[in-house]
Amino acid sequence: MPSAKAYAAHQAKEPLKPLDLQRREPGPHDVLIDILFCGVCHSDLHQVKNEWGFGAYPMVPGHEIVGKVEAVGSAAKKFKKGDIAAIGVLVDTCRTCESCKEGLEQYCEGTIVWTYGGVEKETGKPTYGGYSTRIVADENYVLRVSPKLKLHEAAPLLCAGITTYSPLRHWGAGPDKRVAILGLGGLGHMGVKLAAAMGAEVTVLSSSPKKKDDAFRLGAKRFADMSNPKSFTDYAGYFHLIIDAVSADHDFTKYMDLLKRDGTLVLVGLPPKSPAILPFALTAKRRAIAGSQVGSIKETQEMLDFCAQHGLGSDVEVIPMQKINEAFDRMARNDVRYRFVIDMASLKA
Ligand code: NAP
Ligand code: ZN
Ligand code: ZN
């Protein structure tokens, strides 16, 4: 069985420490990937801290994976040795339910095999994520990466990119649409780039005034400092769509008032607790609050190709694996511009 070096949370809330792993022997449709880069998503931090209450340990986080194919199974068709390949948030689903058949397997009504914290169908063992040197996955759940993309900048597309791309597409971001991105973090900064590339008028709603110049550089036309109460009156009733990518608890009702009639606020952020929403904020202008979870494999490929076509990657700070606990601390303090990406060479040396 292929061995791998990894970093794991051995218990909830503990710093990550080294762990040696065995990956499964690649089956006929599997690819074995030598991981080059892995992005650090705030979901990794929520999970390591067990903020959602379903963490399983030891946990090897990481679901923004880019690497090189080291070996393929006998029936694999999509990849060959040496290809660049990527893995996102899920590595398998039931493949038979309505959502899977419709190509929306991120909403599988059966069991989703998450890249980490899931249960491998082939072995019944826990899945371990991308903070490691190698991974094995079914090629149907593995993505292709254009040579036009820089690999360290492409890794965050596998979660931050697709999680914002999918709702922007679903709710029709484009010319003549006023789109707000709430929370300029890993997801938020990709949301700005993608919505701008789709032709929407983009506004960043942020609690960090010092991110204003970055917001414009990333493609926003407007920046609203939400720590200033005046912003809530300035932008009342303004937006068609708000993508809420905030990782911390906050009051949704205040933000609903920024929507036009028939506008939608889409939650992609997953704060541990959520305050109640005032029904009048919805009924008064037929507004909606919705949620969205990553994207399908087909849509993830479409997003990667869209990014290659438009020259879009993530703004990253590359770190060695050994700096992960420091990176988590900085992410918790909202001190990241805009995604940490682990260079897995640091674990192979
Ligand atoms: P991140 O890089 O840490 O960014 C979160 C942003 O939230 C920060 O940049 C900050 O933006 C804002 N924020 C942080 N603390 C805040 C506070 N106390 N009050 C107000 N705003 C605050 O996180 P991320 O990786 O982008 O992830 C964002 C959220 O999406 C997480 O909850 C994550 O679990 C979730 N997520 C969901 C999916 C899905 O499928 N739905 C997929 C991936 C991640 P400003 O400085 O601009 O205010
Ligand atoms: Zn993620
Ligand atoms: Zn399914």
XYZ file of C-alpha atoms and ligand atoms in Angstrom:
399
model
C 0.000 0.000 0.000
C 1.289 3.506 -0.773
C 2.583 5.237 2.329
C 2.214 8.957 2.988
C 3.453 11.517 5.470
C 0.771 13.792 6.884
C -0.108 16.303 9.589
C -3.103 15.501 11.756
C -5.160 16.778 14.648
C -4.935 13.803 16.989
C -7.654 15.279 19.230
C -10.110 18.148 18.817
C -8.555 21.590 19.425
C -5.002 20.164 19.580
C -2.178 21.521 17.392
C -1.534 19.442 14.287
C 1.338 16.968 14.538
C 2.996 14.539 12.085
C 1.244 11.252 11.250
C 2.327 8.421 8.949
C -0.474 7.015 6.783
C -1.132 4.103 4.473
C -3.271 4.972 1.454
C -5.343 2.220 -0.159
C -3.866 0.176 -2.997
C -5.161 1.908 -6.167
C -8.132 0.009 -7.654
C -8.908 -0.171 -11.403
C -10.474 3.331 -11.566
C -8.181 4.973 -9.024
C -5.368 7.437 -9.383
C -2.492 7.798 -6.944
C -1.538 11.467 -6.644
C 1.720 12.930 -5.404
C 0.386 16.047 -3.660
C 2.238 19.251 -4.534
C 0.053 21.918 -2.889
C -2.913 22.009 -0.545
C -4.907 25.106 0.393
C -5.957 25.855 3.971
C -9.728 26.411 4.173
C -11.504 27.872 7.192
C -13.557 24.651 7.204
C -10.319 22.848 8.136
C -10.045 25.103 11.171
C -13.732 24.713 12.130
C -13.272 20.936 11.910
C -9.982 20.751 13.795
C -11.619 22.765 16.590
C -14.724 20.539 16.300
C -16.890 23.658 15.986
C -19.540 21.771 13.989
C -19.602 18.894 16.477
C -18.944 15.977 14.103
C -15.132 15.903 13.961
C -13.461 12.469 13.904
C -9.843 12.103 15.016
C -7.115 11.658 14.036
C -8.075 14.169 11.369
C -5.890 14.995 8.386
C -7.554 18.129 6.966
C -7.180 19.498 3.445
C -9.572 19.576 0.494
C -7.875 21.977 -1.913
C -5.452 19.517 -3.435
C -3.270 19.793 -6.535
C -0.648 17.217 -7.475
C 0.923 14.993 -10.069
C -0.431 11.571 -11.015
C 2.043 8.950 -9.867
C 0.149 5.830 -10.948
C -3.244 4.916 -12.417
C -5.452 1.820 -12.095
C -5.851 -0.650 -14.972
C -9.222 0.791 -16.100
C -8.459 4.496 -15.546
C -9.096 6.538 -18.696
C -9.117 10.167 -17.666
C -5.541 10.378 -16.353
C -2.111 9.008 -17.082
C 1.102 9.075 -15.092
C 2.595 12.582 -14.956
C -0.699 14.469 -15.456
C -1.584 17.329 -13.129
C -4.693 16.442 -11.136
C -6.786 18.045 -8.418
C -9.183 16.982 -5.677
C -11.746 19.095 -3.880
C -14.134 18.557 -1.009
C -15.612 15.172 -1.944
C -14.078 11.982 -3.353
C -17.187 9.826 -3.909
C -20.981 9.804 -3.621
C -23.739 7.186 -3.985
C -23.925 7.698 -7.805
C -27.540 6.444 -7.912
C -29.748 9.079 -6.239
C -31.618 11.819 -8.091
C -28.977 14.461 -7.324
C -26.089 12.217 -8.403
C -27.911 11.305 -11.623
C -28.559 14.991 -12.319
C -24.860 15.749 -11.897
C -25.366 17.533 -8.586
C -23.559 15.011 -6.442
C -22.588 17.673 -3.888
C -26.224 17.310 -2.762
C -26.168 13.469 -2.854
C -29.114 12.021 -0.945
C -27.044 8.954 -0.096
C -23.639 9.158 1.511
C -21.059 11.705 0.433
C -17.496 10.508 0.948
C -15.800 13.700 2.100
C -12.125 14.084 1.237
C -11.451 13.935 4.957
C -13.703 12.944 7.807
C -15.605 10.543 5.536
C -15.621 6.761 5.231
C -13.895 5.174 2.244
C -16.284 2.878 0.367
C -13.448 0.608 -0.744
C -12.019 -0.083 2.719
C -14.559 1.127 5.283
C -11.747 3.196 6.789
C -11.727 6.950 7.489
C -10.684 9.292 4.715
C -7.701 11.549 5.259
C -7.240 14.822 3.402
C -4.597 16.763 1.591
C -2.258 17.840 4.383
C -0.243 14.847 3.260
C 2.190 13.750 0.568
C -0.046 11.339 -1.355
C -3.714 10.484 -1.875
C -5.695 7.824 -3.777
C -9.089 8.600 -5.312
C -11.485 7.395 -7.997
C -10.684 9.310 -11.188
C -14.359 10.240 -11.668
C -13.966 12.572 -8.681
C -10.598 13.973 -9.772
C -10.249 17.197 -11.786
C -7.958 18.297 -14.585
C -5.870 21.453 -14.218
C -4.913 23.566 -17.229
C -1.172 24.200 -17.681
C -2.149 27.888 -17.882
C -2.790 27.899 -14.123
C -0.019 28.240 -11.533
C -0.439 25.214 -9.309
C -0.068 26.932 -5.928
C -2.625 29.545 -7.016
C -4.943 26.855 -8.414
C -5.185 24.755 -5.233
C -7.671 27.102 -3.455
C -9.971 26.975 -6.482
C -10.915 23.438 -5.446
C -12.961 24.746 -2.518
C -12.860 28.554 -2.252
C -13.243 28.880 -6.033
C -16.055 26.429 -6.637
C -17.981 27.379 -3.478
C -18.355 30.929 -4.776
C -18.561 30.085 -8.510
C -21.522 27.739 -8.069
C -23.945 30.178 -6.356
C -22.815 33.053 -8.589
C -23.813 30.957 -11.613
C -26.975 29.530 -10.024
C -28.289 32.974 -9.012
C -27.320 34.543 -12.343
C -24.417 36.883 -11.541
C -23.544 38.808 -14.684
C -23.912 42.181 -16.400
C -26.646 44.367 -14.868
C -26.461 42.455 -11.580
C -25.290 44.146 -8.400
C -23.509 41.461 -6.406
C -22.144 41.854 -2.886
C -19.488 39.642 -1.383
C -19.748 39.666 2.392
C -16.440 38.755 4.095
C -13.191 39.221 2.178
C -11.390 36.007 3.091
C -10.386 32.934 1.093
C -13.866 32.360 -0.331
C -14.707 36.052 -0.515
C -11.675 37.100 -2.545
C -12.386 34.367 -5.111
C -16.031 35.466 -5.143
C -14.930 39.004 -6.065
C -12.634 37.815 -8.871
C -15.210 35.399 -10.285
C -18.216 37.732 -10.086
C -16.197 40.518 -11.733
C -15.090 38.125 -14.492
C -18.759 37.195 -15.023
C -19.473 40.886 -15.631
C -21.347 41.738 -12.432
C -20.944 45.009 -10.526
C -19.201 43.810 -7.367
C -19.249 45.402 -3.917
C -17.223 44.073 -0.999
C -18.966 44.235 2.373
C -16.201 43.912 4.933
C -15.523 44.412 8.620
C -11.890 45.263 7.754
C -11.458 48.785 6.292
C -7.781 48.032 5.649
C -8.843 45.570 2.915
C -10.327 48.382 0.770
C -7.426 48.696 -1.708
C -7.294 44.922 -2.098
C -11.017 44.821 -2.850
C -10.575 47.236 -5.780
C -7.495 45.398 -7.026
C -9.424 42.104 -6.973
C -12.148 43.588 -9.182
C -14.703 45.251 -6.881
C -16.264 48.569 -7.949
C -17.333 49.497 -4.415
C -16.236 48.800 -0.863
C -18.465 49.139 2.179
C -17.008 49.172 5.675
C -19.671 47.318 7.648
C -18.119 48.356 10.963
C -19.610 51.776 10.091
C -23.421 51.719 10.669
C -23.846 54.278 7.852
C -23.000 51.560 5.301
C -26.283 49.817 6.170
C -28.272 52.909 5.156
C -26.054 53.747 2.163
C -26.652 50.321 0.632
C -30.219 49.633 1.804
C -32.184 47.835 -0.948
C -29.231 47.923 -3.364
C -28.167 44.354 -4.195
C -29.640 41.607 -6.343
C -27.433 39.017 -4.682
C -25.298 38.778 -1.566
C -22.849 35.913 -1.148
C -22.227 35.605 2.598
C -18.786 34.066 3.150
C -18.252 35.089 6.774
C -16.822 32.406 9.053
C -17.970 33.970 12.348
C -21.428 34.358 13.886
C -23.256 37.470 12.651
C -26.711 38.954 12.303
C -28.272 37.985 8.941
C -31.267 40.291 9.324
C -29.148 43.438 9.034
C -27.729 42.209 5.736
C -31.134 41.170 4.331
C -32.080 44.863 4.337
C -29.351 45.490 1.762
C -31.231 43.369 -0.806
C -33.609 44.719 -3.440
C -37.068 43.259 -3.874
C -36.681 39.578 -4.859
C -33.004 39.631 -3.902
C -31.275 36.617 -2.383
C -28.667 36.249 0.318
C -26.777 32.999 -0.183
C -24.982 31.551 2.789
C -21.766 29.796 1.967
C -20.064 30.624 5.257
C -20.697 28.109 8.008
C -20.357 29.874 11.354
C -20.906 27.580 14.323
C -23.984 29.462 15.569
C -26.521 31.504 13.663
C -28.847 34.095 15.140
C -32.549 34.083 14.262
C -33.752 36.018 11.248
C -36.549 38.562 11.485
C -39.390 37.380 9.179
C -40.268 40.984 8.169
C -36.818 41.309 6.583
C -37.921 38.629 4.104
C -41.642 39.264 3.637
C -41.426 43.023 3.096
C -39.556 42.685 -0.191
C -40.077 39.009 -1.097
C -36.421 38.436 -0.293
C -34.895 34.982 0.085
C -32.173 33.454 2.163
C -30.520 30.379 0.664
C -27.468 28.179 1.054
C -25.016 26.546 -1.297
C -22.499 23.748 -0.839
C -19.312 23.615 -2.947
C -20.229 22.498 -6.508
C -20.480 19.373 -8.634
C -17.497 17.694 -10.256
C -18.693 18.898 -13.675
C -19.119 22.448 -12.428
C -15.738 22.342 -10.653
C -14.105 21.423 -13.968
C -16.037 24.238 -15.669
C -14.830 26.661 -12.958
C -11.187 25.536 -13.334
C -11.429 26.041 -17.100
C -13.126 29.437 -16.601
C -10.247 30.476 -14.304
C -7.654 29.307 -16.851
C -9.458 31.236 -19.590
C -9.677 34.432 -17.508
C -6.227 34.108 -15.899
C -7.675 33.788 -12.404
C -5.927 32.192 -9.459
C -6.027 32.710 -5.731
C -3.900 35.302 -3.896
C -1.805 32.993 -1.762
C 0.794 32.882 0.979
C 2.753 29.667 0.546
C 3.836 28.021 3.793
C 5.729 24.868 4.753
C 3.662 22.144 6.448
C 5.511 22.822 9.699
C 3.902 26.314 9.884
C 0.310 25.046 9.804
C -0.525 25.748 13.450
C 0.734 29.319 13.092
C -1.345 29.657 9.915
C -4.459 28.434 11.763
C -3.853 31.011 14.514
C -3.521 33.758 11.923
C -6.654 32.603 10.095
C -8.587 32.689 13.371
C -7.379 36.305 13.827
C -8.485 37.249 10.269
C -4.841 37.715 9.237
C -4.572 36.050 5.841
C -4.295 37.626 2.347
C -6.115 35.600 1.118
C -5.320 31.901 1.318
C -2.546 29.907 2.949
C -1.287 27.151 0.669
C 0.955 24.387 1.975
C 3.952 23.470 -0.176
C 4.059 19.706 0.313
C 7.742 19.572 -0.661
C 8.303 20.657 2.969
C 6.966 17.300 4.144
C 8.931 15.241 1.655
C 12.381 16.684 2.489
P -11.554 33.008 5.916
O -10.535 33.043 4.844
O -11.106 32.908 7.321
O -12.488 34.309 5.703
C -13.582 34.586 6.520
C -13.894 36.073 6.457
O -14.992 36.319 7.338
C -12.787 36.977 6.928
O -11.859 37.288 5.934
C -13.537 38.210 7.373
O -13.809 39.077 6.283
C -14.851 37.625 7.852
N -14.828 37.533 9.325
C -14.032 36.801 10.103
N -14.301 36.990 11.404
C -15.304 37.856 11.419
C -16.057 38.435 12.449
N -15.790 38.163 13.743
N -17.061 39.272 12.120
C -17.312 39.542 10.817
N -16.613 39.006 9.801
C -15.634 38.183 10.096
O -12.557 31.794 5.690
P -12.938 31.014 4.333
O -11.985 29.885 4.139
O -13.145 31.985 3.259
O -14.320 30.341 4.762
C -15.448 31.155 5.053
C -16.568 30.301 5.582
O -17.071 29.472 4.505
C -16.179 29.321 6.688
O -17.207 29.295 7.649
C -16.091 27.981 5.963
O -16.301 26.879 6.789
C -17.188 28.129 4.955
N -17.118 27.251 3.792
C -18.298 26.777 3.289
C -18.294 26.000 2.149
C -19.588 25.541 1.556
O -19.608 24.576 0.790
N -20.687 26.217 1.817
C -17.091 25.654 1.542
C -15.909 26.173 2.070
C -15.923 26.973 3.202
P -13.699 40.691 6.477
O -12.365 40.956 7.086
O -13.839 41.215 5.093
O -14.850 41.091 7.358
Zn -13.178 24.302 2.080
Zn -26.169 10.297 -4.551
